[in-house]
Structures are given as C-alpha cells and as structure tokens.
Amino acid sequence: MANKNFPHAGKSTEINAIQENRNFENRNNENRDYLEETAAEAGAVESRNTNETYNYNNDADEAGGRNLGWLALALSIISLFVLPVLLGATGIIIGFIARRRGAENLGAWAIGIGIVSLLLGIFVLPFF
C-alpha cells in the first residue's frame, strides 16, 4: 500500500498484481468455447402438435353449437313480442353457450337482440 510520505511507493507492485491476476484469468478463459454457464439437462421439451393428438372440434360439437345458436336467436326474437325479460335473458344465456360451442355469429346476434329486448321490456314497455 502507499505510504503518506511517499504516495507513489508500492503502486507498481499493486499494478503488477492486478496485471498478473488479469493474465491468469485470460489463460483460464483461452481454453473455453463459452463464457457463461448453461444447463443442458433443463433443455427444451419436445413439442407436440396438440391439434392432431386431441381434436375436440368435431362435426357433432359444431352442429350442437349451431342448433343452440338458432334456438337462442329464436328465443331472442320471440322475446321482442312476448315475455321480454324472461325470454330475453334466456336468449342471452343460451347465446353465450352457443358462442362457446362454435356458433359465434348466431350467438352474437342472439345476445344482441336479447339485450335490446331486455332493455325495452324493463325501461320502455312499463310506460305503455
């Protein structure tokens, strides 16, 4: 270390020690092809195409969704004329189920018409 009276005394030995340490590290790194540690045992898992293995979208499910979609749409349209709160709510619920089963357009129309019928039945029809 440096002395108070001689500030430069001992600096060369510190510098030499630092250079020797760097040389030692460089010699150890020369034999390596990489500089980071990796874990080969935690490698990527072989991926599978789940659509081929588990095919849940068959024709029977799509037909069931379409049938529910038509039922929901019919209930929502009928609710515009008869029992708007009861049939409109039923059309909305069955419309959501139909959308989940694949009949997205029919389910969306049933939900929309059911909401319109429900709002008309609650807020407009009591005044007539």
mmCIF file of N, CA and C in Angstrom:
data_model
loop_
_atom_site.group_PDB
_atom_site.id
_atom_site.type_symbol
_atom_site.label_atom_id
_atom_site.label_comp_id
_atom_site.label_asym_id
_atom_site.label_seq_id
_atom_site.Cartn_x
_atom_site.Cartn_y
_atom_site.Cartn_z
ATOM 1 N N MET A 1 0.823 -1.178 0.000
ATOM 2 C CA MET A 1 0.000 0.000 0.000
ATOM 3 C C MET A 1 0.875 1.253 0.000
ATOM 4 N N ALA A 2 0.265 2.353 -0.350
ATOM 5 C CA ALA A 2 1.019 3.611 -0.442
ATOM 6 C C ALA A 2 1.226 4.212 0.939
ATOM 7 N N ASN A 3 2.387 4.821 1.105
ATOM 8 C CA ASN A 3 2.753 5.500 2.345
ATOM 9 C C ASN A 3 2.354 6.957 2.216
ATOM 10 N N LYS A 4 2.090 7.622 3.393
ATOM 11 C CA LYS A 4 1.693 9.024 3.368
ATOM 12 C C LYS A 4 2.816 9.911 2.826
ATOM 13 N N ASN A 5 4.013 9.624 3.260
ATOM 14 C CA ASN A 5 5.156 10.448 2.845
ATOM 15 C C ASN A 5 5.564 10.160 1.410
ATOM 16 N N PHE A 6 5.362 8.927 0.959
ATOM 17 C CA PHE A 6 5.729 8.538 -0.394
ATOM 18 C C PHE A 6 4.477 7.987 -1.101
ATOM 19 N N PRO A 7 3.691 8.865 -1.705
ATOM 20 C CA PRO A 7 2.427 8.410 -2.268
ATOM 21 C C PRO A 7 2.579 7.415 -3.409
ATOM 22 N N HIS A 8 3.696 7.438 -4.112
ATOM 23 C CA HIS A 8 3.857 6.529 -5.234
ATOM 24 C C HIS A 8 4.519 5.220 -4.846
ATOM 25 N N ALA A 9 4.916 5.111 -3.619
ATOM 26 C CA ALA A 9 5.587 3.891 -3.194
ATOM 27 C C ALA A 9 4.578 2.754 -3.123
ATOM 28 N N GLY A 10 4.899 1.620 -3.690
ATOM 29 C CA GLY A 10 4.044 0.442 -3.642
ATOM 30 C C GLY A 10 3.013 0.373 -4.740
ATOM 31 N N LYS A 11 2.875 1.426 -5.556
ATOM 32 C CA LYS A 11 1.887 1.429 -6.633
ATOM 33 C C LYS A 11 2.263 0.425 -7.719
ATOM 34 N N SER A 12 3.549 0.334 -8.004
ATOM 35 C CA SER A 12 3.959 -0.573 -9.069
ATOM 36 C C SER A 12 3.681 -2.022 -8.687
ATOM 37 N N THR A 13 3.824 -2.369 -7.423
ATOM 38 C CA THR A 13 3.538 -3.742 -7.019
ATOM 39 C C THR A 13 2.047 -4.032 -7.110
ATOM 40 N N GLU A 14 1.205 -3.047 -6.795
ATOM 41 C CA GLU A 14 -0.243 -3.234 -6.935
ATOM 42 C C GLU A 14 -0.622 -3.405 -8.403
ATOM 43 N N ILE A 15 -0.025 -2.585 -9.265
ATOM 44 C CA ILE A 15 -0.317 -2.670 -10.688
ATOM 45 C C ILE A 15 0.142 -4.017 -11.235
ATOM 46 N N ASN A 16 1.315 -4.476 -10.812
ATOM 47 C CA ASN A 16 1.819 -5.771 -11.256
ATOM 48 C C ASN A 16 0.902 -6.900 -10.799
ATOM 49 N N ALA A 17 0.378 -6.801 -9.578
ATOM 50 C CA ALA A 17 -0.516 -7.838 -9.065
ATOM 51 C C ALA A 17 -1.812 -7.875 -9.861
ATOM 52 N N ILE A 18 -2.310 -6.692 -10.209
ATOM 53 C CA ILE A 18 -3.544 -6.628 -10.995
ATOM 54 C C ILE A 18 -3.313 -7.222 -12.381
ATOM 55 N N GLN A 19 -2.176 -6.892 -13.005
ATOM 56 C CA GLN A 19 -1.885 -7.428 -14.325
ATOM 57 C C GLN A 19 -1.702 -8.942 -14.279
ATOM 58 N N GLU A 20 -1.050 -9.446 -13.241
ATOM 59 C CA GLU A 20 -0.876 -10.890 -13.115
ATOM 60 C C GLU A 20 -2.220 -11.589 -12.956
ATOM 61 N N ASN A 21 -3.110 -10.970 -12.194
ATOM 62 C CA ASN A 21 -4.445 -11.539 -12.000
ATOM 63 C C ASN A 21 -5.201 -11.584 -13.327
ATOM 64 N N ARG A 22 -5.103 -10.515 -14.133
ATOM 65 C CA ARG A 22 -5.765 -10.488 -15.435
ATOM 66 C C ARG A 22 -5.187 -11.540 -16.362
ATOM 67 N N ASN A 23 -3.859 -11.675 -16.345
ATOM 68 C CA ASN A 23 -3.221 -12.690 -17.188
ATOM 69 C C ASN A 23 -3.677 -14.088 -16.799
ATOM 70 N N PHE A 24 -3.797 -14.325 -15.501
ATOM 71 C CA PHE A 24 -4.255 -15.627 -15.029
ATOM 72 C C PHE A 24 -5.677 -15.907 -15.518
ATOM 73 N N GLU A 25 -6.569 -14.885 -15.425
ATOM 74 C CA GLU A 25 -7.946 -15.047 -15.889
ATOM 75 C C GLU A 25 -7.990 -15.278 -17.399
ATOM 76 N N ASN A 26 -7.163 -14.573 -18.147
ATOM 77 C CA ASN A 26 -7.142 -14.747 -19.599
ATOM 78 C C ASN A 26 -6.663 -16.143 -19.975
ATOM 79 N N ARG A 27 -5.651 -16.667 -19.246
ATOM 80 C CA ARG A 27 -5.169 -18.011 -19.538
ATOM 81 C C ARG A 27 -6.261 -19.049 -19.278
ATOM 82 N N ASN A 28 -7.047 -18.827 -18.218
ATOM 83 C CA ASN A 28 -8.124 -19.773 -17.926
ATOM 84 C C ASN A 28 -9.242 -19.696 -18.970
ATOM 85 N N ASN A 29 -9.474 -18.540 -19.535
ATOM 86 C CA ASN A 29 -10.551 -18.366 -20.497
ATOM 87 C C ASN A 29 -10.157 -18.795 -21.898
ATOM 88 N N GLU A 30 -8.856 -18.954 -22.174
ATOM 89 C CA GLU A 30 -8.431 -19.332 -23.512
ATOM 90 C C GLU A 30 -8.918 -20.721 -23.896
ATOM 91 N N ASN A 31 -9.056 -21.615 -22.948
ATOM 92 C CA ASN A 31 -9.454 -22.986 -23.240
ATOM 93 C C ASN A 31 -10.964 -23.162 -23.327
ATOM 94 N N ARG A 32 -11.697 -22.125 -23.068
ATOM 95 C CA ARG A 32 -13.156 -22.239 -23.072
ATOM 96 C C ARG A 32 -13.723 -21.808 -24.417
ATOM 97 N N ASP A 33 -14.805 -22.466 -24.811
ATOM 98 C CA ASP A 33 -15.529 -22.053 -26.011
ATOM 99 C C ASP A 33 -16.673 -21.111 -25.665
ATOM 100 N N TYR A 34 -16.973 -20.968 -24.425
ATOM 101 C CA TYR A 34 -18.089 -20.137 -23.987
ATOM 102 C C TYR A 34 -17.674 -19.436 -22.698
ATOM 103 N N LEU A 35 -18.405 -18.380 -22.363
ATOM 104 C CA LEU A 35 -18.089 -17.624 -21.158
ATOM 105 C C LEU A 35 -19.189 -17.695 -20.114
ATOM 106 N N GLU A 36 -20.269 -18.356 -20.389
ATOM 107 C CA GLU A 36 -21.348 -18.456 -19.414
ATOM 108 C C GLU A 36 -21.660 -19.915 -19.135
ATOM 109 N N GLU A 37 -22.262 -20.126 -18.013
ATOM 110 C CA GLU A 37 -22.621 -21.483 -17.620
ATOM 111 C C GLU A 37 -24.034 -21.771 -18.087
ATOM 112 N N THR A 38 -24.230 -22.901 -18.701
ATOM 113 C CA THR A 38 -25.559 -23.275 -19.162
ATOM 114 C C THR A 38 -25.920 -24.639 -18.591
ATOM 115 N N ALA A 39 -27.200 -24.903 -18.538
ATOM 116 C CA ALA A 39 -27.674 -26.179 -18.005
ATOM 117 C C ALA A 39 -28.283 -26.983 -19.142
ATOM 118 N N ALA A 40 -27.607 -28.021 -19.551
ATOM 119 C CA ALA A 40 -28.102 -28.837 -20.655
ATOM 120 C C ALA A 40 -29.234 -29.750 -20.215
ATOM 121 N N GLU A 41 -29.273 -30.108 -18.948
ATOM 122 C CA GLU A 41 -30.309 -31.029 -18.516
ATOM 123 C C GLU A 41 -31.680 -30.367 -18.437
ATOM 124 N N ALA A 42 -31.737 -29.046 -18.499
ATOM 125 C CA ALA A 42 -33.020 -28.349 -18.498
ATOM 126 C C ALA A 42 -33.314 -27.845 -19.903
ATOM 127 N N GLY A 43 -33.087 -28.670 -20.879
ATOM 128 C CA GLY A 43 -33.265 -28.283 -22.270
ATOM 129 C C GLY A 43 -34.728 -28.210 -22.656
ATOM 130 N N ALA A 44 -34.939 -27.879 -23.916
ATOM 131 C CA ALA A 44 -36.300 -27.735 -24.423
ATOM 132 C C ALA A 44 -36.984 -29.093 -24.495
ATOM 133 N N VAL A 45 -38.250 -29.092 -24.155
ATOM 134 C CA VAL A 45 -39.053 -30.306 -24.218
ATOM 135 C C VAL A 45 -39.573 -30.455 -25.644
ATOM 136 N N GLU A 46 -39.633 -31.656 -26.116
ATOM 137 C CA GLU A 46 -40.134 -31.900 -27.464
ATOM 138 C C GLU A 46 -41.592 -31.475 -27.536
ATOM 139 N N SER A 47 -41.881 -30.619 -28.495
ATOM 140 C CA SER A 47 -43.249 -30.119 -28.615
ATOM 141 C C SER A 47 -44.062 -31.035 -29.517
ATOM 142 N N ARG A 48 -45.342 -31.098 -29.201
ATOM 143 C CA ARG A 48 -46.267 -31.896 -29.999
ATOM 144 C C ARG A 48 -47.344 -30.992 -30.553
ATOM 145 N N ASN A 49 -47.868 -31.361 -31.684
ATOM 146 C CA ASN A 49 -48.987 -30.623 -32.248
ATOM 147 C C ASN A 49 -50.258 -31.146 -31.588
ATOM 148 N N THR A 50 -50.842 -30.346 -30.710
ATOM 149 C CA THR A 50 -51.995 -30.822 -29.943
ATOM 150 C C THR A 50 -53.249 -30.938 -30.797
ATOM 151 N N ASN A 51 -53.265 -30.254 -31.942
ATOM 152 C CA ASN A 51 -54.451 -30.355 -32.797
ATOM 153 C C ASN A 51 -54.593 -31.750 -33.380
ATOM 154 N N GLU A 52 -53.477 -32.408 -33.645
ATOM 155 C CA GLU A 52 -53.551 -33.751 -34.188
ATOM 156 C C GLU A 52 -53.850 -34.770 -33.097
ATOM 157 N N THR A 53 -53.292 -34.554 -31.909
ATOM 158 C CA THR A 53 -53.464 -35.519 -30.833
ATOM 159 C C THR A 53 -54.855 -35.424 -30.215
ATOM 160 N N TYR A 54 -55.268 -34.228 -29.900
ATOM 161 C CA TYR A 54 -56.557 -34.012 -29.245
ATOM 162 C C TYR A 54 -57.399 -33.109 -30.124
ATOM 163 N N ASN A 55 -58.241 -33.676 -30.930
ATOM 164 C CA ASN A 55 -59.097 -32.906 -31.822
ATOM 165 C C ASN A 55 -60.497 -32.846 -31.218
ATOM 166 N N TYR A 56 -60.765 -31.743 -30.519
ATOM 167 C CA TYR A 56 -62.063 -31.593 -29.861
ATOM 168 C C TYR A 56 -63.108 -30.968 -30.767
ATOM 169 N N ASN A 57 -62.697 -30.340 -31.869
ATOM 170 C CA ASN A 57 -63.648 -29.665 -32.741
ATOM 171 C C ASN A 57 -64.136 -30.617 -33.817
ATOM 172 N N ASN A 58 -65.047 -31.479 -33.468
ATOM 173 C CA ASN A 58 -65.607 -32.377 -34.481
ATOM 174 C C ASN A 58 -66.963 -31.856 -34.938
ATOM 175 N N ASP A 59 -67.549 -32.512 -35.914
ATOM 176 C CA ASP A 59 -68.790 -32.034 -36.522
ATOM 177 C C ASP A 59 -69.973 -32.059 -35.559
ATOM 178 N N ALA A 60 -69.995 -33.007 -34.641
ATOM 179 C CA ALA A 60 -71.109 -33.092 -33.696
ATOM 180 C C ALA A 60 -71.150 -31.865 -32.789
ATOM 181 N N ASP A 61 -69.980 -31.401 -32.326
ATOM 182 C CA ASP A 61 -69.949 -30.211 -31.470
ATOM 183 C C ASP A 61 -70.373 -28.968 -32.235
ATOM 184 N N GLU A 62 -69.908 -28.840 -33.479
ATOM 185 C CA GLU A 62 -70.283 -27.675 -34.267
ATOM 186 C C GLU A 62 -71.773 -27.673 -34.571
ATOM 187 N N ALA A 63 -72.340 -28.836 -34.834
ATOM 188 C CA ALA A 63 -73.777 -28.911 -35.097
ATOM 189 C C ALA A 63 -74.553 -28.560 -33.833
ATOM 190 N N GLY A 64 -74.088 -29.010 -32.681
ATOM 191 C CA GLY A 64 -74.750 -28.663 -31.420
ATOM 192 C C GLY A 64 -74.686 -27.172 -31.153
ATOM 193 N N GLY A 65 -73.567 -26.533 -31.495
ATOM 194 C CA GLY A 65 -73.434 -25.087 -31.322
ATOM 195 C C GLY A 65 -74.350 -24.328 -32.245
ATOM 196 N N ARG A 66 -74.479 -24.811 -33.492
ATOM 197 C CA ARG A 66 -75.395 -24.154 -34.436
ATOM 198 C C ARG A 66 -76.837 -24.295 -33.985
ATOM 199 N N ASN A 67 -77.203 -25.478 -33.506
ATOM 200 C CA ASN A 67 -78.580 -25.677 -33.036
ATOM 201 C C ASN A 67 -78.876 -24.776 -31.841
ATOM 202 N N LEU A 68 -77.927 -24.677 -30.914
ATOM 203 C CA LEU A 68 -78.127 -23.775 -29.776
ATOM 204 C C LEU A 68 -78.183 -22.322 -30.238
ATOM 205 N N GLY A 69 -77.386 -21.992 -31.236
ATOM 206 C CA GLY A 69 -77.409 -20.627 -31.763
ATOM 207 C C GLY A 69 -78.757 -20.265 -32.360
ATOM 208 N N TRP A 70 -79.321 -21.190 -33.142
ATOM 209 C CA TRP A 70 -80.653 -20.940 -33.715
ATOM 210 C C TRP A 70 -81.714 -20.855 -32.628
ATOM 211 N N LEU A 71 -81.602 -21.715 -31.608
ATOM 212 C CA LEU A 71 -82.561 -21.667 -30.502
ATOM 213 C C LEU A 71 -82.470 -20.336 -29.762
ATOM 214 N N ALA A 72 -81.253 -19.889 -29.499
ATOM 215 C CA ALA A 72 -81.063 -18.623 -28.791
ATOM 216 C C ALA A 72 -81.588 -17.459 -29.620
ATOM 217 N N LEU A 73 -81.330 -17.487 -30.923
ATOM 218 C CA LEU A 73 -81.818 -16.416 -31.788
ATOM 219 C C LEU A 73 -83.344 -16.396 -31.834
ATOM 220 N N ALA A 74 -83.956 -17.581 -31.916
ATOM 221 C CA ALA A 74 -85.426 -17.659 -31.923
ATOM 222 C C ALA A 74 -85.999 -17.127 -30.612
ATOM 223 N N LEU A 75 -85.408 -17.522 -29.488
ATOM 224 C CA LEU A 75 -85.901 -17.028 -28.197
ATOM 225 C C LEU A 75 -85.748 -15.512 -28.094
ATOM 226 N N SER A 76 -84.659 -14.977 -28.586
ATOM 227 C CA SER A 76 -84.454 -13.530 -28.510
ATOM 228 C C SER A 76 -85.445 -12.776 -29.386
ATOM 229 N N ILE A 77 -85.738 -13.309 -30.570
ATOM 230 C CA ILE A 77 -86.710 -12.638 -31.450
ATOM 231 C C ILE A 77 -88.114 -12.738 -30.874
ATOM 232 N N ILE A 78 -88.473 -13.891 -30.348
ATOM 233 C CA ILE A 78 -89.796 -14.049 -29.732
ATOM 234 C C ILE A 78 -89.927 -13.138 -28.520
ATOM 235 N N SER A 79 -88.818 -12.909 -27.816
ATOM 236 C CA SER A 79 -88.874 -12.067 -26.614
ATOM 237 C C SER A 79 -89.194 -10.615 -26.957
ATOM 238 N N LEU A 80 -89.022 -10.216 -28.204
ATOM 239 C CA LEU A 80 -89.416 -8.857 -28.586
ATOM 240 C C LEU A 80 -90.924 -8.664 -28.491
ATOM 241 N N PHE A 81 -91.681 -9.766 -28.566
ATOM 242 C CA PHE A 81 -93.142 -9.674 -28.585
ATOM 243 C C PHE A 81 -93.799 -10.234 -27.330
ATOM 244 N N VAL A 82 -93.203 -11.273 -26.721
ATOM 245 C CA VAL A 82 -93.820 -11.943 -25.576
ATOM 246 C C VAL A 82 -92.770 -12.120 -24.482
ATOM 247 N N LEU A 83 -93.110 -11.809 -23.255
ATOM 248 C CA LEU A 83 -92.245 -12.004 -22.084
ATOM 249 C C LEU A 83 -90.798 -11.559 -22.325
ATOM 250 N N PRO A 84 -90.603 -10.254 -22.532
ATOM 251 C CA PRO A 84 -89.271 -9.795 -22.924
ATOM 252 C C PRO A 84 -88.183 -10.043 -21.872
ATOM 253 N N VAL A 85 -88.521 -9.948 -20.604
ATOM 254 C CA VAL A 85 -87.494 -10.115 -19.570
ATOM 255 C C VAL A 85 -87.088 -11.585 -19.468
ATOM 256 N N LEU A 86 -88.049 -12.466 -19.420
ATOM 257 C CA LEU A 86 -87.747 -13.883 -19.245
ATOM 258 C C LEU A 86 -87.106 -14.497 -20.497
ATOM 259 N N LEU A 87 -87.746 -14.312 -21.647
ATOM 260 C CA LEU A 87 -87.210 -14.906 -22.869
ATOM 261 C C LEU A 87 -85.939 -14.194 -23.346
ATOM 262 N N GLY A 88 -85.840 -12.887 -23.115
ATOM 263 C CA GLY A 88 -84.628 -12.157 -23.492
ATOM 264 C C GLY A 88 -83.423 -12.629 -22.688
ATOM 265 N N ALA A 89 -83.591 -12.797 -21.382
ATOM 266 C CA ALA A 89 -82.495 -13.295 -20.541
ATOM 267 C C ALA A 89 -82.104 -14.720 -20.932
ATOM 268 N N THR A 90 -83.104 -15.540 -21.237
ATOM 269 C CA THR A 90 -82.820 -16.916 -21.671
ATOM 270 C C THR A 90 -82.076 -16.925 -23.004
ATOM 271 N N GLY A 91 -82.482 -16.066 -23.925
ATOM 272 C CA GLY A 91 -81.793 -15.965 -25.213
ATOM 273 C C GLY A 91 -80.347 -15.512 -25.056
ATOM 274 N N ILE A 92 -80.108 -14.588 -24.115
ATOM 275 C CA ILE A 92 -78.736 -14.124 -23.872
ATOM 276 C C ILE A 92 -77.874 -15.254 -23.317
ATOM 277 N N ILE A 93 -78.386 -15.973 -22.354
ATOM 278 C CA ILE A 93 -77.610 -17.057 -21.732
ATOM 279 C C ILE A 93 -77.304 -18.161 -22.744
ATOM 280 N N ILE A 94 -78.332 -18.575 -23.498
ATOM 281 C CA ILE A 94 -78.101 -19.632 -24.487
ATOM 282 C C ILE A 94 -77.210 -19.117 -25.623
ATOM 283 N N GLY A 95 -77.273 -17.810 -25.913
ATOM 284 C CA GLY A 95 -76.385 -17.221 -26.919
ATOM 285 C C GLY A 95 -74.919 -17.322 -26.506
ATOM 286 N N PHE A 96 -74.636 -17.090 -25.224
ATOM 287 C CA PHE A 96 -73.257 -17.245 -24.741
ATOM 288 C C PHE A 96 -72.793 -18.700 -24.846
ATOM 289 N N ILE A 97 -73.675 -19.620 -24.527
ATOM 290 C CA ILE A 97 -73.316 -21.040 -24.629
ATOM 291 C C ILE A 97 -73.065 -21.421 -26.089
ATOM 292 N N ALA A 98 -73.893 -20.904 -27.000
ATOM 293 C CA ALA A 98 -73.723 -21.198 -28.427
ATOM 294 C C ALA A 98 -72.412 -20.630 -28.951
ATOM 295 N N ARG A 99 -72.042 -19.430 -28.510
ATOM 296 C CA ARG A 99 -70.763 -18.851 -28.943
ATOM 297 C C ARG A 99 -69.593 -19.692 -28.474
ATOM 298 N N ARG A 100 -69.681 -20.212 -27.257
ATOM 299 C CA ARG A 100 -68.600 -21.042 -26.728
ATOM 300 C C ARG A 100 -68.461 -22.342 -27.507
ATOM 301 N N ARG A 101 -69.573 -22.831 -28.039
ATOM 302 C CA ARG A 101 -69.542 -24.106 -28.777
ATOM 303 C C ARG A 101 -69.275 -23.934 -30.262
ATOM 304 N N GLY A 102 -69.026 -22.725 -30.721
ATOM 305 C CA GLY A 102 -68.598 -22.547 -32.102
ATOM 306 C C GLY A 102 -69.516 -21.742 -32.991
ATOM 307 N N ALA A 103 -70.735 -21.476 -32.604
ATOM 308 C CA ALA A 103 -71.655 -20.684 -33.424
ATOM 309 C C ALA A 103 -71.548 -19.220 -33.001
ATOM 310 N N GLU A 104 -70.443 -18.590 -33.401
ATOM 311 C CA GLU A 104 -70.163 -17.246 -32.896
ATOM 312 C C GLU A 104 -71.125 -16.193 -33.436
ATOM 313 N N ASN A 105 -71.448 -16.242 -34.725
ATOM 314 C CA ASN A 105 -72.342 -15.228 -35.291
ATOM 315 C C ASN A 105 -73.765 -15.366 -34.760
ATOM 316 N N LEU A 106 -74.283 -16.574 -34.752
ATOM 317 C CA LEU A 106 -75.646 -16.773 -34.238
ATOM 318 C C LEU A 106 -75.723 -16.396 -32.762
ATOM 319 N N GLY A 107 -74.716 -16.784 -32.001
ATOM 320 C CA GLY A 107 -74.701 -16.440 -30.583
ATOM 321 C C GLY A 107 -74.627 -14.942 -30.347
ATOM 322 N N ALA A 108 -73.814 -14.255 -31.151
ATOM 323 C CA ALA A 108 -73.688 -12.802 -31.003
ATOM 324 C C ALA A 108 -74.999 -12.093 -31.349
ATOM 325 N N TRP A 109 -75.658 -12.542 -32.416
ATOM 326 C CA TRP A 109 -76.951 -11.941 -32.767
ATOM 327 C C TRP A 109 -77.988 -12.199 -31.680
ATOM 328 N N ALA A 110 -77.998 -13.395 -31.151
ATOM 329 C CA ALA A 110 -78.958 -13.719 -30.094
ATOM 330 C C ALA A 110 -78.695 -12.869 -28.850
ATOM 331 N N ILE A 111 -77.442 -12.679 -28.516
ATOM 332 C CA ILE A 111 -77.099 -11.856 -27.349
ATOM 333 C C ILE A 111 -77.529 -10.413 -27.591
ATOM 334 N N GLY A 112 -77.232 -9.890 -28.775
ATOM 335 C CA GLY A 112 -77.592 -8.501 -29.070
ATOM 336 C C GLY A 112 -79.086 -8.261 -29.060
ATOM 337 N N ILE A 113 -79.838 -9.120 -29.722
ATOM 338 C CA ILE A 113 -81.296 -8.955 -29.757
ATOM 339 C C ILE A 113 -81.892 -9.181 -28.375
ATOM 340 N N GLY A 114 -81.344 -10.134 -27.624
ATOM 341 C CA GLY A 114 -81.825 -10.371 -26.261
ATOM 342 C C GLY A 114 -81.603 -9.168 -25.353
ATOM 343 N N ILE A 115 -80.456 -8.494 -25.508
ATOM 344 C CA ILE A 115 -80.189 -7.291 -24.694
ATOM 345 C C ILE A 115 -81.150 -6.174 -25.069
ATOM 346 N N VAL A 116 -81.388 -5.984 -26.373
ATOM 347 C CA VAL A 116 -82.335 -4.953 -26.808
ATOM 348 C C VAL A 116 -83.728 -5.253 -26.265
ATOM 349 N N SER A 117 -84.160 -6.485 -26.352
ATOM 350 C CA SER A 117 -85.478 -6.864 -25.857
ATOM 351 C C SER A 117 -85.572 -6.676 -24.344
ATOM 352 N N LEU A 118 -84.516 -7.057 -23.636
ATOM 353 C CA LEU A 118 -84.496 -6.905 -22.179
ATOM 354 C C LEU A 118 -84.584 -5.433 -21.787
ATOM 355 N N LEU A 119 -83.814 -4.576 -22.451
ATOM 356 C CA LEU A 119 -83.858 -3.141 -22.136
ATOM 357 C C LEU A 119 -85.216 -2.528 -22.473
ATOM 358 N N LEU A 120 -85.785 -2.934 -23.621
ATOM 359 C CA LEU A 120 -87.117 -2.436 -23.959
ATOM 360 C C LEU A 120 -88.151 -2.909 -22.940
ATOM 361 N N GLY A 121 -88.052 -4.148 -22.530
ATOM 362 C CA GLY A 121 -89.025 -4.695 -21.580
ATOM 363 C C GLY A 121 -88.935 -4.056 -20.205
ATOM 364 N N ILE A 122 -87.737 -3.673 -19.795
ATOM 365 C CA ILE A 122 -87.577 -3.087 -18.460
ATOM 366 C C ILE A 122 -87.864 -1.593 -18.458
ATOM 367 N N PHE A 123 -87.387 -0.853 -19.478
ATOM 368 C CA PHE A 123 -87.435 0.606 -19.406
ATOM 369 C C PHE A 123 -88.518 1.243 -20.283
ATOM 370 N N VAL A 124 -88.968 0.616 -21.354
ATOM 371 C CA VAL A 124 -89.909 1.270 -22.273
ATOM 372 C C VAL A 124 -91.328 0.754 -22.100
ATOM 373 N N LEU A 125 -91.504 -0.561 -22.089
ATOM 374 C CA LEU A 125 -92.862 -1.135 -22.040
ATOM 375 C C LEU A 125 -93.667 -0.788 -20.775
ATOM 376 N N PRO A 126 -93.057 -0.562 -19.638
ATOM 377 C CA PRO A 126 -93.906 -0.182 -18.481
ATOM 378 C C PRO A 126 -94.650 1.122 -18.666
ATOM 379 N N PHE A 127 -94.241 1.987 -19.570
ATOM 380 C CA PHE A 127 -94.899 3.277 -19.763
ATOM 381 C C PHE A 127 -96.039 3.205 -20.792
ATOM 382 N N PHE A 128 -96.290 2.034 -21.380
ATOM 383 C CA PHE A 128 -97.379 1.903 -22.349
ATOM 384 C C PHE A 128 -98.493 1.078 -21.815
#
